[in-house]
Amino acid sequence: MNKQFGWWFFTCGNQILVIPQGERIPYGDVEDLPLPDLDFSKVERFSHYQGEACLRLELAEPIDLGMGEWIELRASMAVLNSQLFDLVGKAQQFALFLKTHRFCGSCGEALERVDWELAMQCQQCGFRAYPRISPSIIVLISHGNKVLLANHRRHQKQEQPIYTAIAGFVEAGETLEHTVHREVREETGLRIKNLRYWKSQPWAFPHSLMAAYFAEYDEGEIQIDRRELADAQWFDVSQLPHLPPPGTIAREMIDHWSEQVTHN
Ligand SMILES: [Zn+2]
């Protein structure tokens, strides 16, 4: 097993190197890549893609590697296929995990890397730490030909405010369904019915796993939580506002819903 052959995820903080050709991630033997002298002892093998290893090397500076360009990790969503983008997320989460789990949270000893799974182990007390994953939900609420979309306070200042589905983190002890009903009630004051699970998406900024649901309006008037939202409205399928970019699960849900409504 050659540790230096595979898909190369060169990262630097929140940036990644992409090349103009092929799958956009450098591929091959380290000897054959036109790279300057780098410290390859720090290469981390974190996954597989098309049967070959995914290798990550974090650089201190976004230096010229003689190929490709550095782009923001999030922006790589528009450039990479969804499988590779998920791998970028995995690399990022793994890097964050290693950086924040150097010592045992139980006895304080230095942790050591487990070689057969993504974990860190304490040789002193046996404690084992895994990358943190925070479950969250996102729900698209419809009412006939209308859909409820909200403008979050953090998107408020943008020139064209983005309107998206309702989302939130799962609290300890909750089921996913409970979270959906609670978030909708807290953020919009509405009650919903006919909750349907659709699919999930890992989102590595920083470490969530989103479960996506469709739901229908049941009762209530919109009363937004001003700490979270700047606005929430019912939008007709023919007059949708500025939406989240393609590739996000929110956009996928809105597109899926509007296609169904338009063709019925
Ligand atoms: Zn320990």
Tab-separated table of C-alpha atoms and ligand atoms in Angstrom:
chain	number	residue	atom	x	y	z
A	1	MET	CA	0.000	0.000	0.000
A	2	ASN	CA	1.674	3.180	-1.207
A	3	LYS	CA	0.782	6.034	1.095
A	4	GLN	CA	1.772	8.617	-1.501
A	5	PHE	CA	-0.610	7.616	-4.300
A	6	GLY	CA	-4.182	8.803	-4.696
A	7	TRP	CA	-6.363	11.906	-4.632
A	8	TRP	CA	-4.598	14.890	-3.128
A	9	PHE	CA	-6.566	17.253	-0.931
A	10	PHE	CA	-4.150	20.114	-0.306
A	11	THR	CA	-5.752	22.373	2.280
A	12	CYS	CA	-4.743	25.555	4.019
A	13	GLY	CA	-7.166	26.737	6.694
A	14	ASN	CA	-10.471	27.128	4.879
A	15	GLN	CA	-8.969	26.847	1.397
A	16	ILE	CA	-8.383	23.923	-0.934
A	17	LEU	CA	-6.308	23.521	-4.096
A	18	VAL	CA	-8.300	22.663	-7.239
A	19	ILE	CA	-6.922	22.068	-10.710
A	20	PRO	CA	-8.588	22.970	-14.023
A	21	GLN	CA	-8.668	19.407	-15.413
A	22	GLY	CA	-10.620	16.207	-14.808
A	23	GLU	CA	-12.177	15.750	-11.391
A	24	ARG	CA	-10.496	19.014	-10.304
A	25	ILE	CA	-8.614	17.313	-7.436
A	26	PRO	CA	-4.937	16.432	-8.155
A	27	TYR	CA	-4.510	12.675	-8.632
A	28	GLY	CA	-1.527	10.379	-8.897
A	29	ASP	CA	1.810	9.468	-7.387
A	30	VAL	CA	3.466	12.195	-5.399
A	31	GLU	CA	6.623	11.629	-7.473
A	32	ASP	CA	4.763	12.484	-10.678
A	33	LEU	CA	3.047	15.645	-9.427
A	34	PRO	CA	4.821	18.924	-10.208
A	35	LEU	CA	5.152	19.831	-6.535
A	36	PRO	CA	7.749	21.886	-4.713
A	37	ASP	CA	9.402	20.408	-1.600
A	38	LEU	CA	6.678	19.722	0.952
A	39	ASP	CA	6.705	17.836	4.237
A	40	PHE	CA	4.960	14.636	3.184
A	41	SER	CA	5.395	13.031	6.612
A	42	LYS	CA	2.204	14.884	7.626
A	43	VAL	CA	0.021	13.334	4.934
A	44	GLU	CA	-3.261	11.997	6.359
A	45	ARG	CA	-5.123	9.227	4.614
A	46	PHE	CA	-8.783	9.860	5.408
A	47	SER	CA	-10.999	8.108	2.863
A	48	HIS	CA	-11.338	6.574	-0.607
A	49	TYR	CA	-12.651	7.798	-3.936
A	50	GLN	CA	-13.029	5.537	-6.989
A	51	GLY	CA	-11.037	2.840	-5.219
A	52	GLU	CA	-8.019	5.051	-4.493
A	53	ALA	CA	-6.883	6.721	-1.289
A	54	CYS	CA	-7.849	10.284	-0.407
A	55	LEU	CA	-4.809	12.028	1.043
A	56	ARG	CA	-4.873	15.288	2.882
A	57	LEU	CA	-1.938	17.599	3.442
A	58	GLU	CA	-2.441	20.794	5.392
A	59	LEU	CA	-0.088	23.620	4.426
A	60	ALA	CA	0.794	26.577	6.613
A	61	GLU	CA	0.551	29.003	3.676
A	62	PRO	CA	-1.426	28.868	0.409
A	63	ILE	CA	1.806	28.697	-1.584
A	64	ASP	CA	2.084	28.259	-5.346
A	65	LEU	CA	2.154	24.495	-5.904
A	66	GLY	CA	2.845	24.844	-9.605
A	67	MET	CA	-0.691	23.778	-10.504
A	68	GLY	CA	-4.274	24.836	-9.925
A	69	GLU	CA	-5.570	27.546	-7.624
A	70	TRP	CA	-6.630	27.935	-4.007
A	71	ILE	CA	-10.356	28.451	-3.444
A	72	GLU	CA	-12.597	28.593	-0.373
A	73	LEU	CA	-13.744	25.161	0.819
A	74	ARG	CA	-17.403	26.174	0.556
A	75	ALA	CA	-16.855	27.503	-2.966
A	76	SER	CA	-15.550	24.090	-4.013
A	77	MET	CA	-19.210	22.978	-3.915
A	78	ALA	CA	-19.714	24.743	-7.258
A	79	VAL	CA	-16.595	23.153	-8.766
A	80	LEU	CA	-16.489	19.546	-7.519
A	81	ASN	CA	-18.981	16.734	-7.971
A	82	SER	CA	-21.111	16.090	-4.889
A	83	GLN	CA	-19.142	13.001	-3.845
A	84	LEU	CA	-15.844	14.892	-3.888
A	85	PHE	CA	-17.425	17.852	-2.133
A	86	ASP	CA	-18.571	15.502	0.648
A	87	LEU	CA	-14.975	14.246	0.852
A	88	VAL	CA	-13.727	17.829	1.195
A	89	GLY	CA	-16.162	18.123	4.090
A	90	LYS	CA	-14.898	14.898	5.588
A	91	ALA	CA	-11.262	16.064	5.301
A	92	GLN	CA	-12.174	19.347	6.940
A	93	GLN	CA	-14.048	17.685	9.800
A	94	PHE	CA	-11.230	15.239	10.344
A	95	ALA	CA	-8.674	18.075	10.448
A	96	LEU	CA	-10.789	19.944	12.991
A	97	PHE	CA	-11.120	16.755	15.027
A	98	LEU	CA	-7.342	16.155	15.148
A	99	LYS	CA	-6.710	19.772	16.062
A	100	THR	CA	-9.215	19.786	18.932
A	101	HIS	CA	-8.579	16.282	20.333
A	102	ARG	CA	-4.903	16.257	21.189
A	103	PHE	CA	-5.429	15.436	24.864
A	104	CYS	CA	-7.710	13.102	26.789
A	105	GLY	CA	-10.811	14.878	28.097
A	106	SER	CA	-10.947	12.392	30.958
A	107	CYS	CA	-7.377	12.155	32.348
A	108	GLY	CA	-5.412	14.787	30.387
A	109	GLU	CA	-2.856	12.456	28.732
A	110	ALA	CA	-1.884	12.977	25.093
A	111	LEU	CA	-4.190	11.071	22.716
A	112	GLU	CA	-2.924	8.774	19.988
A	113	ARG	CA	-4.357	8.170	16.569
A	114	VAL	CA	-6.256	4.885	16.095
A	115	ASP	CA	-5.063	3.485	12.780
A	116	TRP	CA	-8.151	1.554	11.670
A	117	GLU	CA	-10.898	4.133	12.281
A	118	LEU	CA	-11.280	7.898	12.606
A	119	ALA	CA	-10.684	8.117	16.329
A	120	MET	CA	-8.161	9.159	18.975
A	121	GLN	CA	-7.361	6.882	21.898
A	122	CYS	CA	-5.919	7.488	25.373
A	123	GLN	CA	-3.316	4.832	26.272
A	124	GLN	CA	-3.575	5.827	29.935
A	125	CYS	CA	-7.295	5.383	30.672
A	126	GLY	CA	-8.701	3.883	27.471
A	127	PHE	CA	-10.960	6.844	26.613
A	128	ARG	CA	-11.662	7.039	22.892
A	129	ALA	CA	-12.773	10.193	21.088
A	130	TYR	CA	-14.576	10.387	17.730
A	131	PRO	CA	-15.165	13.339	15.408
A	132	ARG	CA	-18.104	15.391	16.581
A	133	ILE	CA	-21.206	15.268	14.402
A	134	SER	CA	-24.135	17.540	15.226
A	135	PRO	CA	-27.485	16.385	13.858
A	136	SER	CA	-29.757	19.105	12.554
A	137	ILE	CA	-32.986	19.323	10.592
A	138	ILE	CA	-34.185	21.361	7.650
A	139	VAL	CA	-37.863	21.486	6.712
A	140	LEU	CA	-39.698	22.887	3.705
A	141	ILE	CA	-43.293	23.773	4.580
A	142	SER	CA	-45.844	24.055	1.819
A	143	HIS	CA	-49.473	25.164	1.649
A	144	GLY	CA	-50.952	24.366	-1.756
A	145	ASN	CA	-48.968	26.340	-4.347
A	146	LYS	CA	-47.180	28.349	-1.678
A	147	VAL	CA	-44.067	27.646	0.292
A	148	LEU	CA	-42.794	29.159	3.535
A	149	LEU	CA	-39.314	30.650	3.198
A	150	ALA	CA	-37.378	32.666	5.723
A	151	ASN	CA	-34.643	35.256	5.572
A	152	HIS	CA	-32.170	34.638	8.382
A	153	ARG	CA	-30.711	37.565	10.233
A	154	ARG	CA	-27.215	36.471	9.189
A	155	HIS	CA	-28.259	36.782	5.504
A	156	GLN	CA	-30.192	39.978	6.042
A	157	LYS	CA	-27.490	42.445	5.050
A	158	GLN	CA	-26.845	40.866	1.665
A	159	GLU	CA	-27.847	42.981	-1.307
A	160	GLN	CA	-30.380	40.385	-2.409
A	161	PRO	CA	-31.553	38.671	0.776
A	162	ILE	CA	-31.578	34.876	0.527
A	163	TYR	CA	-34.797	33.102	1.514
A	164	THR	CA	-34.538	29.500	2.591
A	165	ALA	CA	-36.170	26.654	4.510
A	166	ILE	CA	-36.432	26.499	8.307
A	167	ALA	CA	-33.525	24.711	9.985
A	168	GLY	CA	-32.084	24.070	13.413
A	169	PHE	CA	-29.984	21.804	15.598
A	170	VAL	CA	-31.290	18.754	17.420
A	171	GLU	CA	-31.221	19.140	21.196
A	172	ALA	CA	-30.160	16.355	23.547
A	173	GLY	CA	-32.975	13.873	24.097
A	174	GLU	CA	-35.034	14.899	21.060
A	175	THR	CA	-36.150	12.809	18.107
A	176	LEU	CA	-35.608	14.387	14.681
A	177	GLU	CA	-39.382	14.774	14.287
A	178	HIS	CA	-39.641	16.529	17.628
A	179	THR	CA	-36.903	18.946	16.532
A	180	VAL	CA	-38.743	19.753	13.297
A	181	HIS	CA	-41.997	20.605	15.112
A	182	ARG	CA	-40.179	22.598	17.806
A	183	GLU	CA	-38.036	24.635	15.384
A	184	VAL	CA	-41.027	25.481	13.195
A	185	ARG	CA	-43.094	26.530	16.209
A	186	GLU	CA	-40.265	28.570	17.764
A	187	GLU	CA	-39.129	30.319	14.598
A	188	THR	CA	-42.445	30.870	12.800
A	189	GLY	CA	-45.257	30.249	15.309
A	190	LEU	CA	-46.859	27.745	12.894
A	191	ARG	CA	-48.027	24.177	13.339
A	192	ILE	CA	-47.300	21.648	10.627
A	193	LYS	CA	-48.596	18.223	9.591
A	194	ASN	CA	-47.776	15.336	7.223
A	195	LEU	CA	-44.080	15.409	8.014
A	196	ARG	CA	-42.118	13.345	5.459
A	197	TYR	CA	-38.426	12.479	5.697
A	198	TRP	CA	-36.639	13.061	2.382
A	199	LYS	CA	-32.857	12.632	2.639
A	200	SER	CA	-29.778	13.780	4.519
A	201	GLN	CA	-26.621	15.750	3.796
A	202	PRO	CA	-23.395	16.086	5.767
A	203	TRP	CA	-22.391	19.732	6.080
A	204	ALA	CA	-18.861	20.223	7.342
A	205	PHE	CA	-19.092	23.898	8.293
A	206	PRO	CA	-18.406	23.035	10.996
A	207	HIS	CA	-19.784	19.529	11.666
A	208	SER	CA	-23.482	19.032	11.110
A	209	LEU	CA	-25.518	16.283	9.503
A	210	MET	CA	-28.779	17.644	8.135
A	211	ALA	CA	-31.938	15.557	7.876
A	212	ALA	CA	-34.324	17.072	5.330
A	213	TYR	CA	-38.112	16.931	5.682
A	214	PHE	CA	-41.124	18.112	3.735
A	215	ALA	CA	-44.191	19.184	5.693
A	216	GLU	CA	-47.561	20.823	5.149
A	217	TYR	CA	-49.031	23.805	6.900
A	218	ASP	CA	-51.545	22.889	9.586
A	219	GLU	CA	-52.520	26.017	11.530
A	220	GLY	CA	-51.386	29.350	12.935
A	221	GLU	CA	-50.275	32.802	11.792
A	222	ILE	CA	-46.642	33.606	10.981
A	223	GLN	CA	-44.966	35.079	14.046
A	224	ILE	CA	-41.238	35.083	13.552
A	225	ASP	CA	-38.553	34.766	16.188
A	226	ARG	CA	-36.689	38.045	15.659
A	227	ARG	CA	-33.517	36.715	17.274
A	228	GLU	CA	-33.136	34.216	14.410
A	229	LEU	CA	-35.131	35.510	11.465
A	230	ALA	CA	-35.453	38.858	9.730
A	231	ASP	CA	-38.515	37.780	7.745
A	232	ALA	CA	-40.651	34.774	6.787
A	233	GLN	CA	-43.345	34.716	4.118
A	234	TRP	CA	-45.469	32.455	1.970
A	235	PHE	CA	-44.192	32.583	-1.612
A	236	ASP	CA	-46.148	31.436	-4.637
A	237	VAL	CA	-44.322	28.847	-6.748
A	238	SER	CA	-44.359	31.304	-9.671
A	239	GLN	CA	-42.794	34.109	-7.632
A	240	LEU	CA	-39.963	32.656	-5.608
A	241	PRO	CA	-37.427	35.021	-4.015
A	242	HIS	CA	-33.625	34.871	-4.184
A	243	LEU	CA	-32.795	31.265	-3.196
A	244	PRO	CA	-29.749	29.477	-1.722
A	245	PRO	CA	-27.157	28.372	-4.324
A	246	PRO	CA	-27.445	25.055	-6.205
A	247	GLY	CA	-25.737	22.186	-4.374
A	248	THR	CA	-27.226	23.076	-1.007
A	249	ILE	CA	-29.887	20.721	0.287
A	250	ALA	CA	-32.214	23.706	0.838
A	251	ARG	CA	-32.075	24.591	-2.851
A	252	GLU	CA	-32.545	20.973	-3.854
A	253	MET	CA	-35.687	20.781	-1.701
A	254	ILE	CA	-37.149	23.991	-3.096
A	255	ASP	CA	-36.449	22.873	-6.690
A	256	HIS	CA	-37.937	19.437	-5.998
A	257	TRP	CA	-41.078	20.929	-4.469
A	258	SER	CA	-41.628	23.538	-7.183
A	259	GLU	CA	-41.198	20.918	-9.903
A	260	GLN	CA	-43.851	18.745	-8.269
A	261	VAL	CA	-46.288	21.629	-7.789
A	262	THR	CA	-45.778	22.898	-11.327
A	263	HIS	CA	-46.418	19.469	-12.856
A	264	ASN	CA	-49.552	18.709	-10.851
B	1	ZN	ZN	-7.229	9.339	29.434
